[in-house]
């Protein structure tokens, strides 16, 4: 919930042209709903993708204030689901994230499904249990072909917006053992390896390369640093292999 539509347009006008010049990296912007249409129009014809930050699971109906998958799919290819702020403040659960993931498949959207442990869970050694449960519950009942196309974001809640990022090594271990491994058990090794897994939580231009250099981390989900053109560009540039 950052930036008005006009501020968002100005941000994209500032970063769009330079962003387009960075080749070999999949780049996606996920503005708030109000800004989706104007920004989708600005990005038309570029290689920059667009996504929503959430959606409802129902196809349509009496859900005042909500946005349906088909509405998102009119303008977007991607949708973020299960962000920790949705879980913390708006009652999102593994069950609703699962319904939304199924709905994303039906609407031909690429879901970016967020998982990650809280600080209390991290400190009490529950990372393995929490993250693998979220993966199993949020991503159940899908087919291996669809799973191969999705994106999972590992976002330790204690690292989001705190300036306290995880380390590349720790995040990579969580991705291997508690994200790809359960996915391999559920959908086979091929699908588990094909899933793009992002790290998110206080990613900056200074630490991005540490994450991108890991064996099992394919990219980043960037919050605060995406609001500043230079910071975001330096992260995108660090992703070029
Ligand atoms: P941050 O946010 O990069 O500001 O930590 C990440 C997120 O909100 O997913």
PDB file of C-alpha atoms in Angstrom, residues 12-25 27 29 42-49 232-233 236-237:
ATOM      1  CA  UNK A  12       7.562   3.191 -13.501  1.00  0.00           C
ATOM      2  CA  UNK A  13       8.340   5.999 -15.951  1.00  0.00           C
ATOM      3  CA  UNK A  14      11.676   6.368 -14.154  1.00  0.00           C
ATOM      4  CA  UNK A  15      12.621   2.706 -14.062  1.00  0.00           C
ATOM      5  CA  UNK A  16      10.840   1.201 -17.090  1.00  0.00           C
ATOM      6  CA  UNK A  17      13.239   2.194 -19.874  1.00  0.00           C
ATOM      7  CA  UNK A  18      16.383   1.137 -17.983  1.00  0.00           C
ATOM      8  CA  UNK A  19      14.677  -2.024 -16.755  1.00  0.00           C
ATOM      9  CA  UNK A  20      13.835  -3.012 -20.325  1.00  0.00           C
ATOM     10  CA  UNK A  21      17.487  -2.817 -21.261  1.00  0.00           C
ATOM     11  CA  UNK A  22      18.437  -5.472 -18.711  1.00  0.00           C
ATOM     12  CA  UNK A  23      18.174  -8.680 -20.734  1.00  0.00           C
ATOM     13  CA  UNK A  24      18.072 -12.297 -19.676  1.00  0.00           C
ATOM     14  CA  UNK A  25      16.102 -11.646 -16.473  1.00  0.00           C
ATOM     15  CA  UNK A  27      11.129  -8.790 -14.495  1.00  0.00           C
ATOM     16  CA  UNK A  29       6.089  -5.351 -11.301  1.00  0.00           C
ATOM     17  CA  UNK A  42       2.633   1.801 -19.709  1.00  0.00           C
ATOM     18  CA  UNK A  43       4.311  -1.607 -19.877  1.00  0.00           C
ATOM     19  CA  UNK A  44       2.457  -2.842 -22.974  1.00  0.00           C
ATOM     20  CA  UNK A  45       4.963  -3.933 -25.612  1.00  0.00           C
ATOM     21  CA  UNK A  46       7.856  -4.165 -23.131  1.00  0.00           C
ATOM     22  CA  UNK A  47       9.336  -7.340 -21.672  1.00  0.00           C
ATOM     23  CA  UNK A  48       8.288  -6.294 -18.147  1.00  0.00           C
ATOM     24  CA  UNK A  49       5.510  -8.425 -16.701  1.00  0.00           C
ATOM     25  CA  UNK A 232      15.601  -1.757  -7.713  1.00  0.00           C
ATOM     26  CA  UNK A 233      17.745  -1.510 -10.824  1.00  0.00           C
ATOM     27  CA  UNK A 236      17.721  -6.530 -11.267  1.00  0.00           C
ATOM     28  CA  UNK A 237      21.217  -6.078 -12.692  1.00  0.00           C
TER      29      UNK A 237
END
